[in-house]
XYZ file of C-alpha atoms in Angstrom:
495
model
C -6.440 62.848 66.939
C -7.737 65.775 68.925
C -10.795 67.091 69.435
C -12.047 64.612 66.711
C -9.903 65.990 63.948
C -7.172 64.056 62.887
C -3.881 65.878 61.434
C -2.794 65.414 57.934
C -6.475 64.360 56.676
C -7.958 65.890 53.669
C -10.352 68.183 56.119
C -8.036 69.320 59.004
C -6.019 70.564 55.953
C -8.803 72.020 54.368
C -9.780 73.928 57.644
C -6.118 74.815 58.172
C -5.891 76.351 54.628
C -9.032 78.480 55.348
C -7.999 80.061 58.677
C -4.355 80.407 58.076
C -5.745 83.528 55.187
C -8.199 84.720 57.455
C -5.640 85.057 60.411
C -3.260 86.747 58.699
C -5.973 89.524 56.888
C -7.264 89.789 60.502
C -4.306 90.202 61.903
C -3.000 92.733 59.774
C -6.548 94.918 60.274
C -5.744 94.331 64.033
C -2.013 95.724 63.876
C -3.385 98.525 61.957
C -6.328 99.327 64.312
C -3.896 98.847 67.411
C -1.444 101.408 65.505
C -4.194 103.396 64.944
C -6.141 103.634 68.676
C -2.402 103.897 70.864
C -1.478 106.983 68.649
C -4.396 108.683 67.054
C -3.093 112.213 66.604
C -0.271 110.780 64.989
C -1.558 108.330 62.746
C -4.090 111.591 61.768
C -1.015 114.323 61.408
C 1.727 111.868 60.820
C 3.153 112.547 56.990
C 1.453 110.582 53.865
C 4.218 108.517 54.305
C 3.117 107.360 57.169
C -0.207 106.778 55.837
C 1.306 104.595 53.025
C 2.754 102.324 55.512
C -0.646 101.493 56.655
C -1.855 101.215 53.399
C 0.937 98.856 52.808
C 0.265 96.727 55.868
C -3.420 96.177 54.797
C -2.591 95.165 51.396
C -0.512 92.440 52.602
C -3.459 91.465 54.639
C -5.107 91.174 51.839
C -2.875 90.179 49.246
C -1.104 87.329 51.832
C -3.957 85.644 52.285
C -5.192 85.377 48.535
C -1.759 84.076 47.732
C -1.487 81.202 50.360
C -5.856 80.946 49.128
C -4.189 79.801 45.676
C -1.405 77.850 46.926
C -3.747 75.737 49.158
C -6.132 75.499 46.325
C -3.248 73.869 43.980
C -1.807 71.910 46.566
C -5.760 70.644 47.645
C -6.791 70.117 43.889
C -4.159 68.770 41.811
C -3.930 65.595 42.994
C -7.682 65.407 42.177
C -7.270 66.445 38.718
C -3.925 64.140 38.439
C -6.982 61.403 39.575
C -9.729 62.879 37.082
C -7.033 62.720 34.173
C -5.705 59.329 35.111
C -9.010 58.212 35.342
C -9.695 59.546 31.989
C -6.803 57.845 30.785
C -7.957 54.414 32.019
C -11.457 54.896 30.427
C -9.593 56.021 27.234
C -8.117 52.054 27.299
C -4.732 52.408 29.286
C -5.369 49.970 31.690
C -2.586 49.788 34.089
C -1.762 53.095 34.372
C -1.099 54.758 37.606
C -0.489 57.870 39.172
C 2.008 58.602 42.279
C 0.085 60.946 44.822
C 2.287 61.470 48.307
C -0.293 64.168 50.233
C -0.756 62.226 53.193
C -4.456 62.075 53.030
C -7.621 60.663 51.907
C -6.685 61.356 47.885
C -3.247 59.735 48.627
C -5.565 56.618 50.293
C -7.941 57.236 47.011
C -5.186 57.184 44.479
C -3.565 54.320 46.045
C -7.114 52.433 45.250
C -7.215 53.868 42.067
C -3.803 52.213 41.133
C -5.032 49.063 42.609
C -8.145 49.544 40.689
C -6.085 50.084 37.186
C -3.212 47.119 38.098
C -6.879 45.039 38.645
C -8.263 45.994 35.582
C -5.255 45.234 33.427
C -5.023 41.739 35.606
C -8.387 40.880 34.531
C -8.062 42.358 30.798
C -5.116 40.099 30.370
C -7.090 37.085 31.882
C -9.932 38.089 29.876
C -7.580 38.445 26.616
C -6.010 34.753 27.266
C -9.231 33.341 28.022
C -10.836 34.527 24.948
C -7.773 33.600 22.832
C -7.960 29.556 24.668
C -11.605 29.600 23.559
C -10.744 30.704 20.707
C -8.444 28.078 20.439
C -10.491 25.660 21.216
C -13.808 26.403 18.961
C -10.961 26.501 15.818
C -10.057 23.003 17.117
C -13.716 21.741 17.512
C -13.964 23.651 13.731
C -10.982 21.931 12.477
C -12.364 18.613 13.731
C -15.775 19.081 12.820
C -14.211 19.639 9.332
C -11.964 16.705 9.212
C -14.375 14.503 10.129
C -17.419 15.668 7.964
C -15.149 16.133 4.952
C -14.455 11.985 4.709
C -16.551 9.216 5.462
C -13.516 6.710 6.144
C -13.228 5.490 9.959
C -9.307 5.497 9.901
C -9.446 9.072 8.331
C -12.100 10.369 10.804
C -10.228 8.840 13.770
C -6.663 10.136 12.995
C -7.485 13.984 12.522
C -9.651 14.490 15.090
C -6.851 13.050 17.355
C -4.091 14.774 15.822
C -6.298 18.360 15.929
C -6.893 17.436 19.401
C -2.970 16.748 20.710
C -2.495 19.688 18.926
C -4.537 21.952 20.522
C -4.596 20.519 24.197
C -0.903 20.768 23.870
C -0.614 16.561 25.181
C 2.061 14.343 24.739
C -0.560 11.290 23.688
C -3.546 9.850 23.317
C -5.852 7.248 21.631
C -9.524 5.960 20.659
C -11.162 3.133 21.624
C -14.066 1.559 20.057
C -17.229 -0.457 21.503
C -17.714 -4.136 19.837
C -21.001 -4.158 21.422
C -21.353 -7.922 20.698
C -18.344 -8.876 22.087
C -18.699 -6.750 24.965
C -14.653 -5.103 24.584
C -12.600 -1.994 23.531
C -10.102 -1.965 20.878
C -7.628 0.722 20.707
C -8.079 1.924 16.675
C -6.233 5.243 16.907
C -3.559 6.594 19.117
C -0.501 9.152 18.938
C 2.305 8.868 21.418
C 2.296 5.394 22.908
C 4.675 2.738 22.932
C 3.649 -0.790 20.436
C 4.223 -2.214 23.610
C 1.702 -0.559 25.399
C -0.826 -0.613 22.719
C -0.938 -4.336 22.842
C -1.044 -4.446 26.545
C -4.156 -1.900 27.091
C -5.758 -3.553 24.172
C -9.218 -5.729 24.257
C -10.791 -4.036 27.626
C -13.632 -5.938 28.822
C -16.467 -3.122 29.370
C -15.943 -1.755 33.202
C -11.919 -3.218 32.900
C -9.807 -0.080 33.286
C -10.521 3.039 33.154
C -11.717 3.169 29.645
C -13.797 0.316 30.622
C -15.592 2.104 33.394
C -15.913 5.164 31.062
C -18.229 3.124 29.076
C -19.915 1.382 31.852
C -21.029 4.517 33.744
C -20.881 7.024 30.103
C -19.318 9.585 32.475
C -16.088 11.292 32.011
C -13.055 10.443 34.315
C -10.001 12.243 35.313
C -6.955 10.551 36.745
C -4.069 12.772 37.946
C -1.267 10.047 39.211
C -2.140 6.805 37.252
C 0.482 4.840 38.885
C -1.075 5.766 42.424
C -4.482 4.788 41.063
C -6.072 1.433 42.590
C -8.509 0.678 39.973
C -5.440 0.580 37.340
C -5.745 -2.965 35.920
C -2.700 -2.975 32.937
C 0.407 -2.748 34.687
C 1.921 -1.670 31.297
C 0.783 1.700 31.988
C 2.282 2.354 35.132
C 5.399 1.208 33.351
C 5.403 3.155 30.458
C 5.757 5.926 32.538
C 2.382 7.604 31.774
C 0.912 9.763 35.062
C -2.070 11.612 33.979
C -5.513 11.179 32.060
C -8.906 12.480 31.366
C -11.581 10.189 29.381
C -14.410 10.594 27.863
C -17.420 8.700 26.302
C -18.144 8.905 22.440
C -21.595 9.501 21.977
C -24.305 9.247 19.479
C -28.106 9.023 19.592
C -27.838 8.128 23.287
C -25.293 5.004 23.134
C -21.389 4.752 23.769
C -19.286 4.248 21.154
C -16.209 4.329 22.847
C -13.776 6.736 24.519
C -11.091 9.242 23.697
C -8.461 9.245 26.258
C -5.720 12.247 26.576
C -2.470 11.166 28.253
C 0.549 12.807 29.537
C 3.875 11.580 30.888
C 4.225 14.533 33.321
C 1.732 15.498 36.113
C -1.115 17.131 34.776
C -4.044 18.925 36.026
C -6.833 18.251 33.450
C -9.813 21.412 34.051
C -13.151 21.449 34.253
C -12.677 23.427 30.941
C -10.239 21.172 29.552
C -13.231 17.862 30.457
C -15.930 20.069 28.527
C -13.226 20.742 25.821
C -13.080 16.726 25.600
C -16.524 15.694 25.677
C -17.462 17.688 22.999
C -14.557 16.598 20.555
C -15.836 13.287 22.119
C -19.507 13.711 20.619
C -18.633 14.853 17.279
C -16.022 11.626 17.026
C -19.301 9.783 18.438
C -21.119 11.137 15.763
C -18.910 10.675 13.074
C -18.425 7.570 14.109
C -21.923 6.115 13.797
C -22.290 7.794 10.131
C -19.326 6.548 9.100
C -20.278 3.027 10.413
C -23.901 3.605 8.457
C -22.141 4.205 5.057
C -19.849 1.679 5.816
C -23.148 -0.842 6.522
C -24.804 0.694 3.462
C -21.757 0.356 1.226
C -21.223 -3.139 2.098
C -25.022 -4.054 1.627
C -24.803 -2.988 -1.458
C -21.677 -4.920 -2.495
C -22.721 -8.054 -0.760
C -26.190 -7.708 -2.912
C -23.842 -7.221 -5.993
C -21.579 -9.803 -5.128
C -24.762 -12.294 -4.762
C -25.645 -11.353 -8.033
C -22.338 -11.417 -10.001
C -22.175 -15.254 -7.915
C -25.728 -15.953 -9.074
C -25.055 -14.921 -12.815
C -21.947 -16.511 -12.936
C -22.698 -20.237 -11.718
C -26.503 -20.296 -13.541
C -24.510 -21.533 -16.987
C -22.394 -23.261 -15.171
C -22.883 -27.067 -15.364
C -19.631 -28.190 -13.866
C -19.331 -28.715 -10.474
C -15.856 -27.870 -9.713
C -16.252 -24.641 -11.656
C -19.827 -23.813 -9.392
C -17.345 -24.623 -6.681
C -14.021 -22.447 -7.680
C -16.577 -19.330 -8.948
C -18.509 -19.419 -5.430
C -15.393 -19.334 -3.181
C -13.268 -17.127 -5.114
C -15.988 -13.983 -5.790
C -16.674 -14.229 -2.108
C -12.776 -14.231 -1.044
C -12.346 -11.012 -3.407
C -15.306 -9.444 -2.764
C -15.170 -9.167 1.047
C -11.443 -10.015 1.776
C -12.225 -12.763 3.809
C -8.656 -14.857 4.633
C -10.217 -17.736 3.673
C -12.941 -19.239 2.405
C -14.163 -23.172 1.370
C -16.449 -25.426 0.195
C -16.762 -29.147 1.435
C -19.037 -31.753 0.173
C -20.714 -34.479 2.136
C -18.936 -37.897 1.442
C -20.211 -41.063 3.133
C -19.600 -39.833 6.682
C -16.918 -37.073 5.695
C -17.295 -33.812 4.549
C -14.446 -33.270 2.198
C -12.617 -29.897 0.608
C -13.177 -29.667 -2.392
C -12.068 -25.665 -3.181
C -10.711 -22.964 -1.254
C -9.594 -19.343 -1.687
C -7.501 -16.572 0.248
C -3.863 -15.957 0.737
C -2.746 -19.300 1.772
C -4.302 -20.681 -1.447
C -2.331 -18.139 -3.363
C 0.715 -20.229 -2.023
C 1.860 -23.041 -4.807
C 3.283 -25.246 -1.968
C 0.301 -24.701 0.492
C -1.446 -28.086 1.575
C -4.765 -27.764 2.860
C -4.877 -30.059 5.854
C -7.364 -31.669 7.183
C -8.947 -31.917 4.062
C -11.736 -34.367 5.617
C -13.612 -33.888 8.615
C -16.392 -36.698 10.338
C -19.554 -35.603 9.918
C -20.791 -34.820 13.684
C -17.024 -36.003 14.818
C -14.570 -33.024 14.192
C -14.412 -29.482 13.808
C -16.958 -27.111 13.421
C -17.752 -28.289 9.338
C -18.690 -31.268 10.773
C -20.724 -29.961 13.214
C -22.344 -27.821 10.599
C -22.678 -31.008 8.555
C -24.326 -32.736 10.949
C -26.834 -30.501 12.403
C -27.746 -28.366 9.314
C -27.484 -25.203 10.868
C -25.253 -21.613 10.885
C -22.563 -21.456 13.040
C -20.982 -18.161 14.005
C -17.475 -18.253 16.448
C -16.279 -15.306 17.327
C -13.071 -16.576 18.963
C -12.538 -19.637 17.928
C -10.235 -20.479 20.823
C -12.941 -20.549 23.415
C -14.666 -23.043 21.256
C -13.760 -26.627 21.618
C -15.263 -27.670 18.611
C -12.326 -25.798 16.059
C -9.968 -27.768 14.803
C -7.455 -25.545 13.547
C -6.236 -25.201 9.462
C -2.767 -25.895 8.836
C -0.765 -22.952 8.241
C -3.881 -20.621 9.792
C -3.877 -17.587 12.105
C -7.747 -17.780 12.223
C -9.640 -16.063 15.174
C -13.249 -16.018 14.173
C -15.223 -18.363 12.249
C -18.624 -18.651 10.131
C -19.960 -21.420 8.760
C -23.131 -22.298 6.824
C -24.804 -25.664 5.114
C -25.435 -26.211 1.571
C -29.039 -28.056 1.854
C -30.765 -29.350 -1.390
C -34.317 -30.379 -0.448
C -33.304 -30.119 3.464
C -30.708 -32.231 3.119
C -27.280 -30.980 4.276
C -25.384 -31.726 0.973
C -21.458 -29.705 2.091
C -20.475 -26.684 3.825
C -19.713 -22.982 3.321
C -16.504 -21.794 5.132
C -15.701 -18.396 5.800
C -12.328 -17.643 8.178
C -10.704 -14.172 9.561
C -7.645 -13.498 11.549
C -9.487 -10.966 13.438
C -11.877 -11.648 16.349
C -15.471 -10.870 16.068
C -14.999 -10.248 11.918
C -18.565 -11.069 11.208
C -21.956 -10.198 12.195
C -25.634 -10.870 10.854
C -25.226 -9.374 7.460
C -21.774 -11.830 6.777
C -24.262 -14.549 7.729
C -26.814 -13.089 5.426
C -24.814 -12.871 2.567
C -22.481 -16.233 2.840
C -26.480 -18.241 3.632
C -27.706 -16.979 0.392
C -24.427 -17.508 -1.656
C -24.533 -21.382 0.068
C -28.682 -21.301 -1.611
C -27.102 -20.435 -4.863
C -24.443 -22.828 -4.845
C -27.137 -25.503 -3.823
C -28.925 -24.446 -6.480
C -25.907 -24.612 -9.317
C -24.822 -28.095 -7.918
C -28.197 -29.425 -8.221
C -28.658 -27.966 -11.606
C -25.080 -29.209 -12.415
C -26.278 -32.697 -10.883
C -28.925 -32.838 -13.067
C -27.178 -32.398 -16.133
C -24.411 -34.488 -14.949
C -27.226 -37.298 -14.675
C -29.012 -36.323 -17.756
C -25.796 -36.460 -19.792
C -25.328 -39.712 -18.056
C -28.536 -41.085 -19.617
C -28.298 -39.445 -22.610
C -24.815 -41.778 -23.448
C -26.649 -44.678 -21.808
C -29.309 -44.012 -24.895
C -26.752 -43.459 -27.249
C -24.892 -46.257 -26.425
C -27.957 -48.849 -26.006
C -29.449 -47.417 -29.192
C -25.741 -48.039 -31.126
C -25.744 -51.587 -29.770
C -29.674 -51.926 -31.215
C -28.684 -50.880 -34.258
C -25.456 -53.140 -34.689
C -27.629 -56.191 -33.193
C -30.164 -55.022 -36.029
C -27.550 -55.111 -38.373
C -26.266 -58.712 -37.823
C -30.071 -59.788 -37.775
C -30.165 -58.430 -41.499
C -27.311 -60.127 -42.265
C -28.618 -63.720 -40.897
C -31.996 -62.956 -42.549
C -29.889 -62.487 -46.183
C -28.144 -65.950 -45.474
């Protein structure tokens, strides 16, 4: 740096290229002019070759200059036009492409930018190709899903694809659904991909806020766990020793409730994005979604089949004056109609309500003995609780109620149970059973209650005729004795 000028930048060597052409035309028109003023009379007389000499002299003083003009000129603007093309070239879509400038200067400085500027540009063209191609991804997978489950109004169908398009796109190694039994208050695991039986059964039936499921539904908030087994709100042990390390939940929704969650697991660390969460949730409202139609049509569909079924029962038993048959019709449309595992009918003895019928898989068996076929009225088991007090009793886990005496033979978990009243008067019992907890709700208390008023209804007509038939052989047979006593009367009468 001198004088403020510092050597080797773009100006000094500007400056340097201007003067160096003027120095050298000056200097030549001063050799010539000093030539000229020590020896006049000879530079005057001298011989034309003389004179040519001079004329020589001042044409390289002119002719000099101009050339080092043009070489500073290309040396000074190529590298700006290398720049200006390159530039073109990057505008023209060849991002990435660089130029190698070694001047020393400000355009070395400026084409050094410029090929951080390109090497940027490609950086962020790639990111921005990837990026758009993971979107991409990931609306085909919402697509896919939105397809698979729109096309099929099936739970187990809806449920599997959307987790199978969903592992598939995420790229994870497993994952599963959980459902809300708002009544019972729990989660039950009824789709997964990539777990263990073991671990099914041990993460299955979370109480609402047990887990991290359970908390998903408590707070309807997503979570994200990156080291389960480091995690102090981890409640099943079995997932720390299946190995699993990372997870991200999310709620299904619908109309403003949870559903349930959709869990993505991996047996490696994994960093679960923000992207990868939003990803989630929204698989995680169209499942919601699906979900609740699917349930709807499910509802609807088995309205309409327990209004059928009440029907068929109803037009069945009305010409029915047997009472065994009223019995065997009742149990046995109801068994097949809803797939109950069992289902019976016990009439009020003395102080015992007895079995009289029974259907479901157990009954199928030809070596199957119902036991205990009689029950104290008010003493044992739920029938005879139901016999006693004259009202509907739903159990949803039967364990937790002391009242259950268990079947022989039986797996049952739930329990519903409804009188047969004739003129308010408990008259037997309506049985339904299932090896599943929580198997029945309002409308399987609907729909057994008004299958219990027909069979009321069939017994009583079945009574009736029972009776009249009754008194019509007490007629015949009092009127066949009148008319043999007649008889013999005649005969005295003759004698």
């Amino acid at each position: 740096m001198l004088l403020g000028i510092r050597w080797g930048s773009l100006r000094t060597k500007i400056i340097v290229w201007s003067l160096v052409p003027a120095a050298i035309f000056l200097g030549a028109v001063a050799l010539v002019a000093y030539i000229a003023y020590q020896q006049p009379t000879a530079a005057l007389s001298s011989s034309p070759r003389y004179g040519g000499y001079l004329l020589v002299l001042l044409a390289l003083g002119l002719v000099v200059p101009a050339i080092v003009v043009a070489l500073g000129v290309r040396r000074l603007t190529k590298p700006i036009s290398d720049l200006i093309d390159a530039a073109g070239k990057v505008a023209g879509g060849e991002l990435g492409y660089t130029i190698d400038v070694e001047t020393g200067d400000e355009i070395e400085e400026l084409a050094g930018q410029f090929n951080l500027m390109s090497e940027q540009l490609q950086a962020s063209y790639s990111d921005l190709e990837h990026r758009v191609a993971v979107r991409t991804r990931e609306l085909e997978a919402l697509n896919a899903i939105a397809a698979v489950v729109n096309e099929s109004l099936d739970l187990d169908e809806i449920l599997d694809g959307a987790l199978d398009k969903t592992m598939e796109v995420m790229d994870i190694e497993a994952g599963g659904i959980y459902l809300l039994d708002e009544r019972a208050g729990s989660l039950t695991i009824a789709a997964q991909r990539g777990l263990s039986p073991r671990f099914v059964a041990g993460v299955d039936q979370l109480r609402v806020g047990e887990g991290f499921s359970g908390r998903v539904v408590e707070s309807g908030e997503p979570l994200v766990v990156k080291d389960l087994s480091a995690d102090a709100r981890l409640t099943r042990m079995v997932v720390r020793e299946e190995g699993l390390r990372s997870v991200a939940i999310v709620p299904l929704r619908s109309k403003g409730r949870i559903l349930g969650t959709f869990f993505a697991m991996t047996y490696r660390l994994h960093e679960f994005s923000d992207r990868h969460v939003q990803l989630l949730s929204s698989i995680g409202h169209q499942i919601g979604m699906a979900v609740d139609s699917a349930r709807l049509f499910q509802a609807e569909r088995r309205g309409a089949e327990q209004s059928r079924v009440i029907a068929e029962v109803g037009r069945r038993i009305t010409s029915i004056l047997d009472i065994d048959e009223v019995l065997v019709q009742v149990v046995h449309l109801l068994q097949s109609a809803f797939d109950y595992d069992h289902v019976g009918i016990a009439l009020i003895e003395g102080d015992e309500a007895v079995y009289k019928v029974g259907a479901g898989p157990l009954w199928e068996n030809p070596e199957f003995g119902f036991e205990p076929t009689r029950l104290a009225v008010g003493g044992e088991g739920i029938t005879g609780w139901v016999a006693s007090g004259g009202e509907t009793l739903l159990v949803p886990d039967v364990s937790k109620d002391p009242r259950y005496v268990p079947m022989s033979g039986s797996s049952t978990q739930s329990e519903l149970t409804v009188p047969i009243k004739l003129k308010e008067q408990v008259i037997g019992v309506l049985d339904v059973q299932s090896e599943q907890l929580n198997a029945f709700d309002e409308s399987d208390m609907t729909v057994v209650q008004s299958l219990a008023n027909q069979a009321a209804i069939a017994i009583e007509n079945a009574q009736l005729f029972d009776a009249e038939q009754r008194r019509a052989e007490q007629f015949r047979v009092m009127s066949e004795v009148g008319q043999r006593m007649t008889s013999i009367l005649d005969v005295d009468q003759l004698l």
